[in-house]
XYZ file of C-alpha atoms in Angstrom:
286
model
C 0.280 -0.084 0.073
C 1.071 3.752 -1.042
C 2.550 5.471 2.289
C 2.400 9.362 2.548
C 0.932 11.506 5.070
C -2.937 11.774 5.193
C -5.210 14.771 6.510
C -8.974 14.701 7.098
C -10.595 17.580 5.226
C -13.249 19.842 6.824
C -15.782 18.237 4.364
C -14.678 14.687 5.650
C -12.785 13.664 2.744
C -9.311 12.018 3.365
C -6.484 13.444 1.524
C -3.204 11.358 1.111
C 0.463 13.147 -0.317
C 0.937 9.877 -2.063
C 5.060 9.394 -1.690
C 6.713 7.620 -4.400
C 9.833 5.760 -4.261
C 12.070 3.236 -6.964
C 9.901 0.538 -5.836
C 6.188 2.115 -6.461
C 7.454 4.565 -9.334
C 5.747 2.140 -11.983
C 2.594 2.038 -10.537
C 2.281 5.483 -9.577
C 3.120 6.904 -13.337
C 0.339 4.618 -14.441
C -1.837 6.420 -12.067
C -0.910 9.520 -13.611
C -1.802 8.611 -16.969
C -4.973 7.749 -15.921
C -5.933 11.008 -13.888
C -4.137 13.837 -16.572
C -7.411 14.189 -19.040
C -9.457 14.835 -16.509
C -7.111 16.896 -14.026
C -5.075 19.012 -16.717
C -3.946 21.575 -14.070
C -0.684 20.344 -12.631
C 0.827 22.208 -9.805
C 4.469 21.861 -9.543
C 7.065 22.007 -6.795
C 10.726 21.122 -6.527
C 12.863 20.828 -3.768
C 16.675 21.128 -4.578
C 20.138 21.875 -2.614
C 19.882 25.795 -2.696
C 22.036 28.244 -4.460
C 25.511 27.711 -4.389
C 27.290 29.372 -7.392
C 27.065 32.826 -9.309
C 28.666 33.022 -12.760
C 31.561 35.781 -13.196
C 31.978 37.896 -16.259
C 30.206 40.734 -17.493
C 26.295 40.565 -18.452
C 24.840 42.903 -20.992
C 21.314 42.341 -18.922
C 20.570 41.536 -15.539
C 18.033 38.502 -17.062
C 21.206 37.093 -18.569
C 22.832 37.142 -15.336
C 19.615 35.866 -13.901
C 19.537 32.940 -16.200
C 23.444 31.987 -16.126
C 22.961 31.628 -12.367
C 20.128 29.252 -12.868
C 21.906 27.335 -15.352
C 25.068 27.040 -13.748
C 23.409 25.957 -10.497
C 21.251 23.371 -11.699
C 23.743 21.755 -14.262
C 25.835 21.205 -11.079
C 23.209 20.085 -8.602
C 20.981 17.308 -8.023
C 17.202 17.258 -7.571
C 15.942 15.656 -4.243
C 12.006 15.930 -4.475
C 9.192 16.806 -6.961
C 5.628 17.268 -5.977
C 2.798 17.452 -8.606
C -1.064 18.292 -7.726
C -3.380 17.285 -10.459
C -6.620 19.380 -10.710
C -9.608 20.323 -12.575
C -10.479 24.020 -13.785
C -12.394 24.165 -10.309
C -9.759 22.860 -8.371
C -11.001 19.328 -7.598
C -8.573 16.585 -7.008
C -8.316 13.160 -8.453
C -9.440 10.360 -6.012
C -7.944 7.002 -5.756
C -9.016 4.507 -3.481
C -11.481 6.882 -1.789
C -8.960 9.142 -1.046
C -7.985 12.858 -2.539
C -4.466 12.178 -3.933
C -1.010 14.571 -4.468
C 2.096 13.130 -5.444
C 5.487 13.491 -4.211
C 8.584 11.958 -5.866
C 11.509 11.226 -3.915
C 15.152 11.195 -5.718
C 18.281 9.232 -4.724
C 21.112 11.152 -6.345
C 21.542 13.639 -3.804
C 24.171 12.389 -1.312
C 24.869 14.639 1.740
C 28.690 13.462 2.139
C 29.403 13.991 -1.549
C 27.560 16.730 -2.802
C 27.713 20.182 -2.964
C 24.855 22.080 -1.298
C 23.453 25.478 0.481
C 23.980 24.650 4.363
C 20.629 26.851 4.914
C 18.477 25.245 2.430
C 19.380 21.561 3.586
C 18.577 22.746 7.015
C 15.060 23.648 5.849
C 14.645 20.439 4.235
C 15.882 18.591 7.454
C 13.303 20.501 9.472
C 10.470 19.596 7.057
C 11.077 15.811 7.759
C 12.927 15.002 4.671
C 15.037 11.916 5.420
C 18.410 12.033 3.087
C 19.481 8.581 4.251
C 15.887 7.023 3.226
C 16.067 8.820 -0.084
C 19.478 7.479 -1.352
C 18.435 4.031 -0.301
C 14.857 4.087 -1.434
C 14.922 7.150 -3.684
C 14.143 7.116 -7.580
C 16.685 7.078 -10.303
C 16.342 10.445 -12.069
C 17.363 8.990 -15.174
C 14.463 6.245 -15.032
C 11.869 8.986 -13.848
C 12.715 11.197 -16.959
C 12.147 8.239 -18.967
C 8.549 7.439 -17.600
C 7.635 11.241 -17.477
C 8.148 11.528 -21.234
C 5.496 8.981 -22.138
C 3.183 9.810 -19.414
C 1.157 12.103 -21.109
C 1.916 14.765 -18.352
C 4.530 16.837 -20.529
C 4.344 17.121 -24.346
C 0.899 18.099 -23.976
C -1.034 20.838 -25.296
C -3.822 20.295 -22.928
C -2.044 20.255 -19.923
C -1.742 23.975 -17.559
C 1.568 23.796 -15.624
C 0.745 25.983 -12.196
C 3.889 27.224 -10.398
C 5.052 29.856 -8.016
C 8.470 31.659 -9.274
C 9.351 28.762 -11.057
C 12.580 29.385 -12.964
C 14.469 26.696 -10.986
C 11.803 24.326 -10.862
C 11.387 24.405 -14.828
C 15.000 23.936 -14.877
C 15.564 20.920 -12.694
C 12.477 19.339 -14.384
C 13.791 20.297 -18.140
C 17.315 18.792 -17.267
C 15.127 15.330 -16.055
C 13.293 15.029 -18.987
C 16.324 15.754 -21.246
C 19.146 14.447 -19.487
C 21.329 17.300 -20.630
C 22.580 20.345 -19.137
C 20.593 23.379 -19.753
C 20.573 25.486 -22.734
C 23.330 27.993 -23.095
C 20.802 30.906 -23.805
C 17.859 32.182 -22.212
C 16.026 32.223 -25.459
C 16.573 28.594 -26.331
C 15.745 27.695 -22.609
C 12.232 29.333 -23.315
C 11.994 27.503 -26.722
C 12.608 24.187 -25.079
C 10.104 24.976 -22.320
C 7.346 25.728 -24.630
C 7.536 22.212 -26.064
C 7.800 20.493 -23.279
C 5.448 22.279 -21.232
C 3.179 24.349 -23.804
C 1.176 26.068 -21.250
C 2.490 27.701 -17.885
C 1.287 29.776 -15.326
C 3.562 31.517 -12.836
C 1.634 33.126 -9.684
C 4.324 35.496 -8.931
C 3.995 36.990 -12.263
C 0.337 36.654 -11.851
C 0.416 38.892 -8.870
C 1.484 41.925 -10.889
C -2.323 42.140 -12.185
C -3.647 41.848 -8.614
C -4.265 44.311 -6.205
C -2.288 44.259 -2.773
C -0.981 40.688 -3.332
C 2.982 40.631 -2.369
C 5.502 38.138 -0.874
C 6.158 34.410 -0.983
C 3.849 31.627 -1.493
C 2.647 31.444 2.160
C 2.139 34.760 2.511
C -0.083 34.889 -0.575
C -1.960 32.010 0.507
C -2.746 33.578 3.567
C -4.117 36.854 2.071
C -6.453 34.545 -0.085
C -7.316 32.274 3.061
C -5.862 29.266 1.649
C -4.853 26.553 4.264
C -1.678 24.519 4.056
C -1.910 20.970 4.279
C 1.324 19.052 5.298
C 4.712 20.390 6.179
C 6.595 23.527 4.318
C 9.584 22.654 2.162
C 8.126 19.642 1.451
C 7.487 19.483 -2.408
C 3.944 17.379 -2.004
C 2.609 20.070 0.541
C 3.941 22.866 -1.466
C 2.677 21.592 -4.766
C -1.126 21.347 -3.181
C -0.650 25.004 -1.611
C 0.167 26.207 -4.974
C -2.466 24.457 -6.958
C -5.354 26.233 -4.262
C -3.618 29.368 -4.457
C -3.767 29.532 -8.065
C -7.446 28.633 -8.193
C -8.499 30.654 -5.369
C -6.175 33.856 -7.320
C -7.856 33.082 -10.700
C -11.255 33.302 -9.256
C -10.828 36.371 -7.405
C -8.767 38.672 -10.031
C -9.214 36.810 -13.131
C -13.348 35.330 -13.230
C -11.767 32.317 -13.103
C -8.744 29.993 -14.687
C -9.654 31.074 -18.446
C -9.288 34.769 -17.729
C -5.217 34.344 -16.761
C -4.544 32.937 -19.746
C -3.599 35.886 -21.115
C -0.852 36.094 -18.667
C 0.537 32.373 -19.396
C 4.240 31.508 -20.665
C 6.095 33.924 -18.373
C 8.039 33.022 -15.537
C 9.043 35.705 -12.993
C 12.124 37.545 -13.377
C 13.010 35.859 -16.510
C 11.962 36.031 -20.253
C 9.307 38.446 -20.973
C 9.149 39.431 -17.667
C 11.942 41.420 -18.068
C 11.233 42.159 -21.801
C 12.079 39.244 -23.626
C 11.657 35.330 -24.375
C 8.387 33.842 -22.827
C 5.205 32.864 -25.020
C 1.568 32.744 -25.306
C -0.019 29.388 -25.715
C -0.781 28.241 -29.221
C -4.266 28.401 -28.791
C -4.311 31.900 -28.302
C -2.072 32.866 -31.354
């Protein structure tokens, strides 16, 4: 039986964060294929070892510096966790075995004893309950996960709407997972690849520019919108669920629903067209 945090919701339903390890990866990926068509809004969060390096040299634009910082760190570091929350346009979650579901994938490659990391980031993850020894012993092989994700129907799918918060690094790591390669040299190529793998992207941090009196990080925005967190902060499953619920609430309040936010899709906060270049609109708007 799948393990993971369970919570009883206010309406009496049970919600489970389905922890995915090496031994149940194939089974859980099969489940994703069964839910993505009916629940195409996919909120995503990653946990990684922080930011440890800054690029040197002269940069014509700040956005070039920001992208090169992202690239240097994603190329060098290893993904620890990925959280995925699937919903419909109203925020409804899939039900499996009588339980509402969120997925949390735990990866094995990162090793505290060998790998470089930012100490403050790792301390936050330890405090949130991530067991690094268990990840090393039982975690998913990133390469295998990338192969299964490629055939899951979750990526390379024009019907899927990716929902994120300040997500340059999240998409950097996910792109590295599915391609098995370092990130593109330049930001423009990075966005070209994102559009192929993740055709429609919403970044809540960017959407906040069009909302009155919304400021700060995910927790602060969720609190302002009266969205309750379920599960521990700095675990990817809980963070992806909070991202999803916050997006639905924000879209209803400021954009008359998720369809009203689509004109602000295709922009990542602090990168691309948020700074005057790159980015894209979904194909169905072109």
